[in-house]
């Protein structure tokens, strides 16, 4: 089974992904928890390049972003995701193609058709069985990012540093993917479930478990 967690910055994907992986492992599954961009040494290097702040003023264009992310995705699918699925493992992934539709598409201005054309060779019909889209109001998401950065005493990367209007646009774009049932490049509409990400992490996780139960019903 291939499960993807999606959503804007600060929505809790990393926390919920770890909780889900632990829950499935306790249930006897062999779980591979991973992320995009990333998941392999090469893809993690691309991730660092993609997210870095200091580019001497040469911020990547949306098209450059798309090719970076898709190169990492091709490597990740070939080296990690498809082999794990072939072994019967459960893959829990933080971000997948929907993030490209949102960040390079809705945020960056690239057409979904262009994204599909670039994505198709990388995907080779590998689709999530379930995509959990975590939805959180803009102010709450921004507050979580600020808290996270304060706790780590770190510096915001390019995505953490988005302004409030961009946070809102990203969240709205993720919701529209669910409501509009956006198909993948092969024409198949993936199963997406919108998850209310407000409240305590345990409350959010209960909603995720309910969505999983619906898949198996």
mmCIF file of the C-alpha atoms, coordinates in Angstrom:
data_MODEL
# 
_entry.id   MODEL 
# 
loop_
_atom_site.group_PDB 
_atom_site.id 
_atom_site.type_symbol 
_atom_site.label_atom_id 
_atom_site.label_alt_id 
_atom_site.label_comp_id 
_atom_site.label_asym_id 
_atom_site.label_entity_id 
_atom_site.label_seq_id 
_atom_site.pdbx_PDB_ins_code 
_atom_site.Cartn_x 
_atom_site.Cartn_y 
_atom_site.Cartn_z 
_atom_site.occupancy 
_atom_site.B_iso_or_equiv 
_atom_site.pdbx_formal_charge 
_atom_site.auth_seq_id 
_atom_site.auth_comp_id 
_atom_site.auth_asym_id 
_atom_site.auth_atom_id 
_atom_site.pdbx_PDB_model_num 
ATOM 1   C CA . UNK A 1 1   ? 0.000   0.000  0.000   1.00 0.00 ? 1   UNK A CA 1 
ATOM 2   C CA . UNK A 1 2   ? 1.248   3.455  -0.935  1.00 0.00 ? 2   UNK A CA 1 
ATOM 3   C CA . UNK A 1 3   ? -0.016  6.260  1.352   1.00 0.00 ? 3   UNK A CA 1 
ATOM 4   C CA . UNK A 1 4   ? 0.852   9.917  0.780   1.00 0.00 ? 4   UNK A CA 1 
ATOM 5   C CA . UNK A 1 5   ? 0.427   12.851 3.155   1.00 0.00 ? 5   UNK A CA 1 
ATOM 6   C CA . UNK A 1 6   ? -0.022  16.250 1.544   1.00 0.00 ? 6   UNK A CA 1 
ATOM 7   C CA . UNK A 1 7   ? -0.686  19.810 2.678   1.00 0.00 ? 7   UNK A CA 1 
ATOM 8   C CA . UNK A 1 8   ? 0.879   23.206 3.143   1.00 0.00 ? 8   UNK A CA 1 
ATOM 9   C CA . UNK A 1 9   ? 3.736   24.145 5.436   1.00 0.00 ? 9   UNK A CA 1 
ATOM 10  C CA . UNK A 1 10  ? 2.917   23.688 9.119   1.00 0.00 ? 10  UNK A CA 1 
ATOM 11  C CA . UNK A 1 11  ? -0.046  21.345 8.592   1.00 0.00 ? 11  UNK A CA 1 
ATOM 12  C CA . UNK A 1 12  ? 1.559   18.477 10.542  1.00 0.00 ? 12  UNK A CA 1 
ATOM 13  C CA . UNK A 1 13  ? 2.454   16.039 7.753   1.00 0.00 ? 13  UNK A CA 1 
ATOM 14  C CA . UNK A 1 14  ? 5.743   14.957 9.343   1.00 0.00 ? 14  UNK A CA 1 
ATOM 15  C CA . UNK A 1 15  ? 4.175   14.310 12.746  1.00 0.00 ? 15  UNK A CA 1 
ATOM 16  C CA . UNK A 1 16  ? 1.211   12.433 11.309  1.00 0.00 ? 16  UNK A CA 1 
ATOM 17  C CA . UNK A 1 17  ? 3.397   10.423 8.947   1.00 0.00 ? 17  UNK A CA 1 
ATOM 18  C CA . UNK A 1 18  ? 5.521   9.228  11.862  1.00 0.00 ? 18  UNK A CA 1 
ATOM 19  C CA . UNK A 1 19  ? 2.410   8.358  13.890  1.00 0.00 ? 19  UNK A CA 1 
ATOM 20  C CA . UNK A 1 20  ? 0.924   6.452  10.964  1.00 0.00 ? 20  UNK A CA 1 
ATOM 21  C CA . UNK A 1 21  ? 4.137   4.523  10.296  1.00 0.00 ? 21  UNK A CA 1 
ATOM 22  C CA . UNK A 1 22  ? 4.378   3.549  13.982  1.00 0.00 ? 22  UNK A CA 1 
ATOM 23  C CA . UNK A 1 23  ? 0.728   2.489  14.065  1.00 0.00 ? 23  UNK A CA 1 
ATOM 24  C CA . UNK A 1 24  ? 1.040   0.302  10.974  1.00 0.00 ? 24  UNK A CA 1 
ATOM 25  C CA . UNK A 1 25  ? 4.279   -1.234 12.259  1.00 0.00 ? 25  UNK A CA 1 
ATOM 26  C CA . UNK A 1 26  ? 2.579   -2.182 15.535  1.00 0.00 ? 26  UNK A CA 1 
ATOM 27  C CA . UNK A 1 27  ? -0.111  -3.834 13.425  1.00 0.00 ? 27  UNK A CA 1 
ATOM 28  C CA . UNK A 1 28  ? 2.501   -6.106 11.816  1.00 0.00 ? 28  UNK A CA 1 
ATOM 29  C CA . UNK A 1 29  ? 3.177   -4.260 8.555   1.00 0.00 ? 29  UNK A CA 1 
ATOM 30  C CA . UNK A 1 30  ? 6.643   -3.621 7.196   1.00 0.00 ? 30  UNK A CA 1 
ATOM 31  C CA . UNK A 1 31  ? 6.642   0.144  6.690   1.00 0.00 ? 31  UNK A CA 1 
ATOM 32  C CA . UNK A 1 32  ? 8.933   2.344  4.636   1.00 0.00 ? 32  UNK A CA 1 
ATOM 33  C CA . UNK A 1 33  ? 8.575   5.978  5.741   1.00 0.00 ? 33  UNK A CA 1 
ATOM 34  C CA . UNK A 1 34  ? 9.999   8.431  3.229   1.00 0.00 ? 34  UNK A CA 1 
ATOM 35  C CA . UNK A 1 35  ? 9.576   11.926 1.790   1.00 0.00 ? 35  UNK A CA 1 
ATOM 36  C CA . UNK A 1 36  ? 9.738   14.057 -1.334  1.00 0.00 ? 36  UNK A CA 1 
ATOM 37  C CA . UNK A 1 37  ? 11.830  15.609 -2.547  1.00 0.00 ? 37  UNK A CA 1 
ATOM 38  C CA . UNK A 1 38  ? 14.214  13.139 -0.938  1.00 0.00 ? 38  UNK A CA 1 
ATOM 39  C CA . UNK A 1 39  ? 14.256  9.527  0.121   1.00 0.00 ? 39  UNK A CA 1 
ATOM 40  C CA . UNK A 1 40  ? 17.617  8.593  -1.454  1.00 0.00 ? 40  UNK A CA 1 
ATOM 41  C CA . UNK A 1 41  ? 21.062  10.198 -1.062  1.00 0.00 ? 41  UNK A CA 1 
ATOM 42  C CA . UNK A 1 42  ? 20.847  11.800 -4.507  1.00 0.00 ? 42  UNK A CA 1 
ATOM 43  C CA . UNK A 1 43  ? 17.270  12.971 -3.996  1.00 0.00 ? 43  UNK A CA 1 
ATOM 44  C CA . UNK A 1 44  ? 18.149  14.404 -0.567  1.00 0.00 ? 44  UNK A CA 1 
ATOM 45  C CA . UNK A 1 45  ? 20.911  16.450 -2.196  1.00 0.00 ? 45  UNK A CA 1 
ATOM 46  C CA . UNK A 1 46  ? 18.358  17.767 -4.698  1.00 0.00 ? 46  UNK A CA 1 
ATOM 47  C CA . UNK A 1 47  ? 16.050  18.586 -1.765  1.00 0.00 ? 47  UNK A CA 1 
ATOM 48  C CA . UNK A 1 48  ? 18.758  20.661 -0.109  1.00 0.00 ? 48  UNK A CA 1 
ATOM 49  C CA . UNK A 1 49  ? 19.357  22.529 -3.355  1.00 0.00 ? 49  UNK A CA 1 
ATOM 50  C CA . UNK A 1 50  ? 15.612  23.045 -3.871  1.00 0.00 ? 50  UNK A CA 1 
ATOM 51  C CA . UNK A 1 51  ? 14.959  24.441 -0.389  1.00 0.00 ? 51  UNK A CA 1 
ATOM 52  C CA . UNK A 1 52  ? 18.065  26.507 0.205   1.00 0.00 ? 52  UNK A CA 1 
ATOM 53  C CA . UNK A 1 53  ? 17.665  30.212 0.872   1.00 0.00 ? 53  UNK A CA 1 
ATOM 54  C CA . UNK A 1 54  ? 21.089  31.533 -0.151  1.00 0.00 ? 54  UNK A CA 1 
ATOM 55  C CA . UNK A 1 55  ? 21.193  31.485 -3.950  1.00 0.00 ? 55  UNK A CA 1 
ATOM 56  C CA . UNK A 1 56  ? 23.018  34.797 -4.462  1.00 0.00 ? 56  UNK A CA 1 
ATOM 57  C CA . UNK A 1 57  ? 19.723  36.267 -5.597  1.00 0.00 ? 57  UNK A CA 1 
ATOM 58  C CA . UNK A 1 58  ? 19.255  33.564 -8.241  1.00 0.00 ? 58  UNK A CA 1 
ATOM 59  C CA . UNK A 1 59  ? 15.990  32.107 -6.968  1.00 0.00 ? 59  UNK A CA 1 
ATOM 60  C CA . UNK A 1 60  ? 14.909  29.068 -9.030  1.00 0.00 ? 60  UNK A CA 1 
ATOM 61  C CA . UNK A 1 61  ? 12.108  29.672 -11.487 1.00 0.00 ? 61  UNK A CA 1 
ATOM 62  C CA . UNK A 1 62  ? 8.970   27.517 -11.201 1.00 0.00 ? 62  UNK A CA 1 
ATOM 63  C CA . UNK A 1 63  ? 10.131  25.486 -14.214 1.00 0.00 ? 63  UNK A CA 1 
ATOM 64  C CA . UNK A 1 64  ? 13.559  24.921 -12.637 1.00 0.00 ? 64  UNK A CA 1 
ATOM 65  C CA . UNK A 1 65  ? 11.786  23.897 -9.410  1.00 0.00 ? 65  UNK A CA 1 
ATOM 66  C CA . UNK A 1 66  ? 9.659   21.420 -11.345 1.00 0.00 ? 66  UNK A CA 1 
ATOM 67  C CA . UNK A 1 67  ? 12.630  19.732 -13.006 1.00 0.00 ? 67  UNK A CA 1 
ATOM 68  C CA . UNK A 1 68  ? 14.518  19.533 -9.704  1.00 0.00 ? 68  UNK A CA 1 
ATOM 69  C CA . UNK A 1 69  ? 11.576  17.970 -7.904  1.00 0.00 ? 69  UNK A CA 1 
ATOM 70  C CA . UNK A 1 70  ? 10.768  15.599 -10.754 1.00 0.00 ? 70  UNK A CA 1 
ATOM 71  C CA . UNK A 1 71  ? 14.377  14.407 -11.011 1.00 0.00 ? 71  UNK A CA 1 
ATOM 72  C CA . UNK A 1 72  ? 14.322  13.608 -7.300  1.00 0.00 ? 72  UNK A CA 1 
ATOM 73  C CA . UNK A 1 73  ? 10.927  11.892 -7.738  1.00 0.00 ? 73  UNK A CA 1 
ATOM 74  C CA . UNK A 1 74  ? 12.169  9.682  -10.571 1.00 0.00 ? 74  UNK A CA 1 
ATOM 75  C CA . UNK A 1 75  ? 15.132  8.550  -8.442  1.00 0.00 ? 75  UNK A CA 1 
ATOM 76  C CA . UNK A 1 76  ? 12.942  8.036  -5.372  1.00 0.00 ? 76  UNK A CA 1 
ATOM 77  C CA . UNK A 1 77  ? 10.339  5.952  -7.196  1.00 0.00 ? 77  UNK A CA 1 
ATOM 78  C CA . UNK A 1 78  ? 12.914  3.771  -8.919  1.00 0.00 ? 78  UNK A CA 1 
ATOM 79  C CA . UNK A 1 79  ? 15.189  3.214  -5.920  1.00 0.00 ? 79  UNK A CA 1 
ATOM 80  C CA . UNK A 1 80  ? 12.737  3.204  -2.990  1.00 0.00 ? 80  UNK A CA 1 
ATOM 81  C CA . UNK A 1 81  ? 8.994   3.249  -3.650  1.00 0.00 ? 81  UNK A CA 1 
ATOM 82  C CA . UNK A 1 82  ? 8.528   0.643  -6.374  1.00 0.00 ? 82  UNK A CA 1 
ATOM 83  C CA . UNK A 1 83  ? 10.945  -1.891 -4.809  1.00 0.00 ? 83  UNK A CA 1 
ATOM 84  C CA . UNK A 1 84  ? 9.230   -1.505 -1.410  1.00 0.00 ? 84  UNK A CA 1 
ATOM 85  C CA . UNK A 1 85  ? 5.783   -2.009 -2.917  1.00 0.00 ? 85  UNK A CA 1 
ATOM 86  C CA . UNK A 1 86  ? 7.027   -5.050 -4.833  1.00 0.00 ? 86  UNK A CA 1 
ATOM 87  C CA . UNK A 1 87  ? 8.174   -6.547 -1.513  1.00 0.00 ? 87  UNK A CA 1 
ATOM 88  C CA . UNK A 1 88  ? 4.697   -6.043 -0.055  1.00 0.00 ? 88  UNK A CA 1 
ATOM 89  C CA . UNK A 1 89  ? 5.730   -3.179 2.227   1.00 0.00 ? 89  UNK A CA 1 
ATOM 90  C CA . UNK A 1 90  ? 3.602   -0.168 3.118   1.00 0.00 ? 90  UNK A CA 1 
ATOM 91  C CA . UNK A 1 91  ? 5.096   3.108  1.894   1.00 0.00 ? 91  UNK A CA 1 
ATOM 92  C CA . UNK A 1 92  ? 4.197   6.248  3.860   1.00 0.00 ? 92  UNK A CA 1 
ATOM 93  C CA . UNK A 1 93  ? 5.413   9.289  1.944   1.00 0.00 ? 93  UNK A CA 1 
ATOM 94  C CA . UNK A 1 94  ? 5.513   12.957 2.937   1.00 0.00 ? 94  UNK A CA 1 
ATOM 95  C CA . UNK A 1 95  ? 4.484   14.734 -0.328  1.00 0.00 ? 95  UNK A CA 1 
ATOM 96  C CA . UNK A 1 96  ? 4.098   13.459 -3.871  1.00 0.00 ? 96  UNK A CA 1 
ATOM 97  C CA . UNK A 1 97  ? 2.771   14.741 -7.200  1.00 0.00 ? 97  UNK A CA 1 
ATOM 98  C CA . UNK A 1 98  ? -0.025  16.853 -5.668  1.00 0.00 ? 98  UNK A CA 1 
ATOM 99  C CA . UNK A 1 99  ? 2.659   19.104 -4.175  1.00 0.00 ? 99  UNK A CA 1 
ATOM 100 C CA . UNK A 1 100 ? 3.932   19.786 -7.694  1.00 0.00 ? 100 UNK A CA 1 
ATOM 101 C CA . UNK A 1 101 ? 0.414   20.720 -8.814  1.00 0.00 ? 101 UNK A CA 1 
ATOM 102 C CA . UNK A 1 102 ? 0.212   23.150 -5.895  1.00 0.00 ? 102 UNK A CA 1 
ATOM 103 C CA . UNK A 1 103 ? 3.703   24.621 -5.530  1.00 0.00 ? 103 UNK A CA 1 
ATOM 104 C CA . UNK A 1 104 ? 4.891   24.731 -9.129  1.00 0.00 ? 104 UNK A CA 1 
ATOM 105 C CA . UNK A 1 105 ? 1.364   24.930 -10.576 1.00 0.00 ? 105 UNK A CA 1 
ATOM 106 C CA . UNK A 1 106 ? -1.030  27.003 -8.477  1.00 0.00 ? 106 UNK A CA 1 
ATOM 107 C CA . UNK A 1 107 ? 1.766   28.906 -6.710  1.00 0.00 ? 107 UNK A CA 1 
ATOM 108 C CA . UNK A 1 108 ? 4.321   29.038 -9.529  1.00 0.00 ? 108 UNK A CA 1 
ATOM 109 C CA . UNK A 1 109 ? 1.977   29.536 -12.464 1.00 0.00 ? 109 UNK A CA 1 
ATOM 110 C CA . UNK A 1 110 ? 2.864   26.424 -14.486 1.00 0.00 ? 110 UNK A CA 1 
ATOM 111 C CA . UNK A 1 111 ? -0.002  24.646 -16.199 1.00 0.00 ? 111 UNK A CA 1 
ATOM 112 C CA . UNK A 1 112 ? -1.115  21.294 -14.861 1.00 0.00 ? 112 UNK A CA 1 
ATOM 113 C CA . UNK A 1 113 ? -0.776  19.902 -18.381 1.00 0.00 ? 113 UNK A CA 1 
ATOM 114 C CA . UNK A 1 114 ? 2.917   20.827 -18.416 1.00 0.00 ? 114 UNK A CA 1 
ATOM 115 C CA . UNK A 1 115 ? 3.404   19.243 -14.994 1.00 0.00 ? 115 UNK A CA 1 
ATOM 116 C CA . UNK A 1 116 ? 1.699   16.088 -16.241 1.00 0.00 ? 116 UNK A CA 1 
ATOM 117 C CA . UNK A 1 117 ? 3.951   15.871 -19.288 1.00 0.00 ? 117 UNK A CA 1 
ATOM 118 C CA . UNK A 1 118 ? 7.084   16.170 -17.159 1.00 0.00 ? 118 UNK A CA 1 
ATOM 119 C CA . UNK A 1 119 ? 5.748   13.799 -14.491 1.00 0.00 ? 119 UNK A CA 1 
ATOM 120 C CA . UNK A 1 120 ? 4.543   10.952 -16.701 1.00 0.00 ? 120 UNK A CA 1 
ATOM 121 C CA . UNK A 1 121 ? 7.956   9.347  -17.434 1.00 0.00 ? 121 UNK A CA 1 
ATOM 122 C CA . UNK A 1 122 ? 8.885   9.502  -13.749 1.00 0.00 ? 122 UNK A CA 1 
ATOM 123 C CA . UNK A 1 123 ? 5.634   8.034  -12.433 1.00 0.00 ? 123 UNK A CA 1 
ATOM 124 C CA . UNK A 1 124 ? 5.248   5.119  -14.867 1.00 0.00 ? 124 UNK A CA 1 
ATOM 125 C CA . UNK A 1 125 ? 1.727   4.590  -13.451 1.00 0.00 ? 125 UNK A CA 1 
ATOM 126 C CA . UNK A 1 126 ? 2.913   4.377  -9.834  1.00 0.00 ? 126 UNK A CA 1 
ATOM 127 C CA . UNK A 1 127 ? -0.006  5.950  -7.950  1.00 0.00 ? 127 UNK A CA 1 
ATOM 128 C CA . UNK A 1 128 ? -0.795  6.313  -4.245  1.00 0.00 ? 128 UNK A CA 1 
ATOM 129 C CA . UNK A 1 129 ? -3.577  4.077  -2.967  1.00 0.00 ? 129 UNK A CA 1 
ATOM 130 C CA . UNK A 1 130 ? -4.570  6.916  -0.632  1.00 0.00 ? 130 UNK A CA 1 
ATOM 131 C CA . UNK A 1 131 ? -3.617  10.582 -0.404  1.00 0.00 ? 131 UNK A CA 1 
ATOM 132 C CA . UNK A 1 132 ? -4.365  12.305 2.917   1.00 0.00 ? 132 UNK A CA 1 
ATOM 133 C CA . UNK A 1 133 ? -4.565  16.073 2.414   1.00 0.00 ? 133 UNK A CA 1 
ATOM 134 C CA . UNK A 1 134 ? -4.098  17.825 5.748   1.00 0.00 ? 134 UNK A CA 1 
ATOM 135 C CA . UNK A 1 135 ? -6.045  21.077 5.834   1.00 0.00 ? 135 UNK A CA 1 
ATOM 136 C CA . UNK A 1 136 ? -5.276  23.818 8.343   1.00 0.00 ? 136 UNK A CA 1 
ATOM 137 C CA . UNK A 1 137 ? -6.322  27.494 8.487   1.00 0.00 ? 137 UNK A CA 1 
ATOM 138 C CA . UNK A 1 138 ? -3.615  29.885 7.321   1.00 0.00 ? 138 UNK A CA 1 
ATOM 139 C CA . UNK A 1 139 ? -2.962  31.577 10.660  1.00 0.00 ? 139 UNK A CA 1 
ATOM 140 C CA . UNK A 1 140 ? -2.696  28.273 12.498  1.00 0.00 ? 140 UNK A CA 1 
ATOM 141 C CA . UNK A 1 141 ? -0.273  26.896 9.893   1.00 0.00 ? 141 UNK A CA 1 
ATOM 142 C CA . UNK A 1 142 ? 1.906   30.012 9.998   1.00 0.00 ? 142 UNK A CA 1 
ATOM 143 C CA . UNK A 1 143 ? 1.938   29.896 13.815  1.00 0.00 ? 143 UNK A CA 1 
ATOM 144 C CA . UNK A 1 144 ? 3.107   26.270 13.750  1.00 0.00 ? 144 UNK A CA 1 
ATOM 145 C CA . UNK A 1 145 ? 5.942   27.166 11.387  1.00 0.00 ? 145 UNK A CA 1 
ATOM 146 C CA . UNK A 1 146 ? 7.025   30.023 13.673  1.00 0.00 ? 146 UNK A CA 1 
ATOM 147 C CA . UNK A 1 147 ? 6.942   27.707 16.701  1.00 0.00 ? 147 UNK A CA 1 
ATOM 148 C CA . UNK A 1 148 ? 8.933   25.039 14.882  1.00 0.00 ? 148 UNK A CA 1 
ATOM 149 C CA . UNK A 1 149 ? 11.613  27.505 13.830  1.00 0.00 ? 149 UNK A CA 1 
ATOM 150 C CA . UNK A 1 150 ? 11.829  28.982 17.323  1.00 0.00 ? 150 UNK A CA 1 
ATOM 151 C CA . UNK A 1 151 ? 12.200  25.529 18.841  1.00 0.00 ? 151 UNK A CA 1 
ATOM 152 C CA . UNK A 1 152 ? 14.952  24.554 16.442  1.00 0.00 ? 152 UNK A CA 1 
ATOM 153 C CA . UNK A 1 153 ? 16.508  28.002 16.498  1.00 0.00 ? 153 UNK A CA 1 
ATOM 154 C CA . UNK A 1 154 ? 16.758  27.573 12.770  1.00 0.00 ? 154 UNK A CA 1 
ATOM 155 C CA . UNK A 1 155 ? 16.285  29.669 9.674   1.00 0.00 ? 155 UNK A CA 1 
ATOM 156 C CA . UNK A 1 156 ? 13.209  29.509 7.479   1.00 0.00 ? 156 UNK A CA 1 
ATOM 157 C CA . UNK A 1 157 ? 13.767  27.860 4.118   1.00 0.00 ? 157 UNK A CA 1 
ATOM 158 C CA . UNK A 1 158 ? 12.173  29.276 0.966   1.00 0.00 ? 158 UNK A CA 1 
ATOM 159 C CA . UNK A 1 159 ? 8.833   27.569 1.631   1.00 0.00 ? 159 UNK A CA 1 
ATOM 160 C CA . UNK A 1 160 ? 8.661   28.353 5.346   1.00 0.00 ? 160 UNK A CA 1 
ATOM 161 C CA . UNK A 1 161 ? 9.227   32.002 4.437   1.00 0.00 ? 161 UNK A CA 1 
ATOM 162 C CA . UNK A 1 162 ? 6.060   32.295 2.312   1.00 0.00 ? 162 UNK A CA 1 
ATOM 163 C CA . UNK A 1 163 ? 3.839   35.259 3.127   1.00 0.00 ? 163 UNK A CA 1 
ATOM 164 C CA . UNK A 1 164 ? 0.300   34.877 4.495   1.00 0.00 ? 164 UNK A CA 1 
ATOM 165 C CA . UNK A 1 165 ? -1.378  35.269 1.113   1.00 0.00 ? 165 UNK A CA 1 
ATOM 166 C CA . UNK A 1 166 ? 0.782   32.496 -0.373  1.00 0.00 ? 166 UNK A CA 1 
ATOM 167 C CA . UNK A 1 167 ? 0.064   30.236 2.619   1.00 0.00 ? 167 UNK A CA 1 
ATOM 168 C CA . UNK A 1 168 ? -3.650  30.764 1.919   1.00 0.00 ? 168 UNK A CA 1 
ATOM 169 C CA . UNK A 1 169 ? -3.261  30.144 -1.828  1.00 0.00 ? 169 UNK A CA 1 
ATOM 170 C CA . UNK A 1 170 ? -1.382  26.910 -1.199  1.00 0.00 ? 170 UNK A CA 1 
ATOM 171 C CA . UNK A 1 171 ? -4.032  25.624 1.223   1.00 0.00 ? 171 UNK A CA 1 
ATOM 172 C CA . UNK A 1 172 ? -6.831  26.528 -1.198  1.00 0.00 ? 172 UNK A CA 1 
ATOM 173 C CA . UNK A 1 173 ? -5.041  24.774 -4.066  1.00 0.00 ? 173 UNK A CA 1 
ATOM 174 C CA . UNK A 1 174 ? -4.727  21.550 -2.073  1.00 0.00 ? 174 UNK A CA 1 
ATOM 175 C CA . UNK A 1 175 ? -8.430  21.682 -1.236  1.00 0.00 ? 175 UNK A CA 1 
ATOM 176 C CA . UNK A 1 176 ? -9.274  22.220 -4.901  1.00 0.00 ? 176 UNK A CA 1 
ATOM 177 C CA . UNK A 1 177 ? -7.337  19.085 -5.895  1.00 0.00 ? 177 UNK A CA 1 
ATOM 178 C CA . UNK A 1 178 ? -9.602  17.078 -3.600  1.00 0.00 ? 178 UNK A CA 1 
ATOM 179 C CA . UNK A 1 179 ? -12.855 18.799 -4.542  1.00 0.00 ? 179 UNK A CA 1 
ATOM 180 C CA . UNK A 1 180 ? -12.074 18.978 -8.252  1.00 0.00 ? 180 UNK A CA 1 
ATOM 181 C CA . UNK A 1 181 ? -10.797 15.371 -8.370  1.00 0.00 ? 181 UNK A CA 1 
ATOM 182 C CA . UNK A 1 182 ? -7.722  16.278 -10.384 1.00 0.00 ? 182 UNK A CA 1 
ATOM 183 C CA . UNK A 1 183 ? -6.537  13.188 -12.334 1.00 0.00 ? 183 UNK A CA 1 
ATOM 184 C CA . UNK A 1 184 ? -2.947  12.035 -12.560 1.00 0.00 ? 184 UNK A CA 1 
ATOM 185 C CA . UNK A 1 185 ? -1.112  12.030 -15.932 1.00 0.00 ? 185 UNK A CA 1 
ATOM 186 C CA . UNK A 1 186 ? -2.513  8.588  -16.817 1.00 0.00 ? 186 UNK A CA 1 
ATOM 187 C CA . UNK A 1 187 ? -6.081  9.866  -16.384 1.00 0.00 ? 187 UNK A CA 1 
ATOM 188 C CA . UNK A 1 188 ? -6.730  8.054  -13.098 1.00 0.00 ? 188 UNK A CA 1 
ATOM 189 C CA . UNK A 1 189 ? -8.115  10.125 -10.232 1.00 0.00 ? 189 UNK A CA 1 
ATOM 190 C CA . UNK A 1 190 ? -6.227  9.160  -7.052  1.00 0.00 ? 190 UNK A CA 1 
ATOM 191 C CA . UNK A 1 191 ? -8.200  8.627  -3.872  1.00 0.00 ? 191 UNK A CA 1 
ATOM 192 C CA . UNK A 1 192 ? -7.777  11.834 -1.893  1.00 0.00 ? 192 UNK A CA 1 
ATOM 193 C CA . UNK A 1 193 ? -9.288  12.518 1.531   1.00 0.00 ? 193 UNK A CA 1 
ATOM 194 C CA . UNK A 1 194 ? -9.343  15.978 3.104   1.00 0.00 ? 194 UNK A CA 1 
ATOM 195 C CA . UNK A 1 195 ? -8.320  15.759 6.764   1.00 0.00 ? 195 UNK A CA 1 
ATOM 196 C CA . UNK A 1 196 ? -9.068  18.528 9.264   1.00 0.00 ? 196 UNK A CA 1 
ATOM 197 C CA . UNK A 1 197 ? -5.583  19.141 10.690  1.00 0.00 ? 197 UNK A CA 1 
ATOM 198 C CA . UNK A 1 198 ? -6.687  21.451 13.507  1.00 0.00 ? 198 UNK A CA 1 
ATOM 199 C CA . UNK A 1 199 ? -6.564  20.415 17.136  1.00 0.00 ? 199 UNK A CA 1 
ATOM 200 C CA . UNK A 1 200 ? -4.243  18.055 19.000  1.00 0.00 ? 200 UNK A CA 1 
ATOM 201 C CA . UNK A 1 201 ? -2.116  15.625 17.014  1.00 0.00 ? 201 UNK A CA 1 
ATOM 202 C CA . UNK A 1 202 ? -4.030  12.670 18.478  1.00 0.00 ? 202 UNK A CA 1 
ATOM 203 C CA . UNK A 1 203 ? -7.326  14.143 17.270  1.00 0.00 ? 203 UNK A CA 1 
ATOM 204 C CA . UNK A 1 204 ? -5.930  14.571 13.764  1.00 0.00 ? 204 UNK A CA 1 
ATOM 205 C CA . UNK A 1 205 ? -4.567  11.037 13.817  1.00 0.00 ? 205 UNK A CA 1 
ATOM 206 C CA . UNK A 1 206 ? -7.989  9.663  14.745  1.00 0.00 ? 206 UNK A CA 1 
ATOM 207 C CA . UNK A 1 207 ? -9.357  11.281 11.572  1.00 0.00 ? 207 UNK A CA 1 
ATOM 208 C CA . UNK A 1 208 ? -6.576  9.675  9.565   1.00 0.00 ? 208 UNK A CA 1 
ATOM 209 C CA . UNK A 1 209 ? -7.384  6.243  10.997  1.00 0.00 ? 209 UNK A CA 1 
ATOM 210 C CA . UNK A 1 210 ? -11.022 6.754  10.069  1.00 0.00 ? 210 UNK A CA 1 
ATOM 211 C CA . UNK A 1 211 ? -9.992  7.534  6.491   1.00 0.00 ? 211 UNK A CA 1 
ATOM 212 C CA . UNK A 1 212 ? -7.854  4.370  6.386   1.00 0.00 ? 212 UNK A CA 1 
ATOM 213 C CA . UNK A 1 213 ? -10.758 2.317  7.712   1.00 0.00 ? 213 UNK A CA 1 
ATOM 214 C CA . UNK A 1 214 ? -12.913 3.630  4.843   1.00 0.00 ? 214 UNK A CA 1 
ATOM 215 C CA . UNK A 1 215 ? -10.324 2.431  2.317   1.00 0.00 ? 215 UNK A CA 1 
ATOM 216 C CA . UNK A 1 216 ? -10.401 -1.086 3.763   1.00 0.00 ? 216 UNK A CA 1 
ATOM 217 C CA . UNK A 1 217 ? -14.188 -1.163 4.224   1.00 0.00 ? 217 UNK A CA 1 
# 
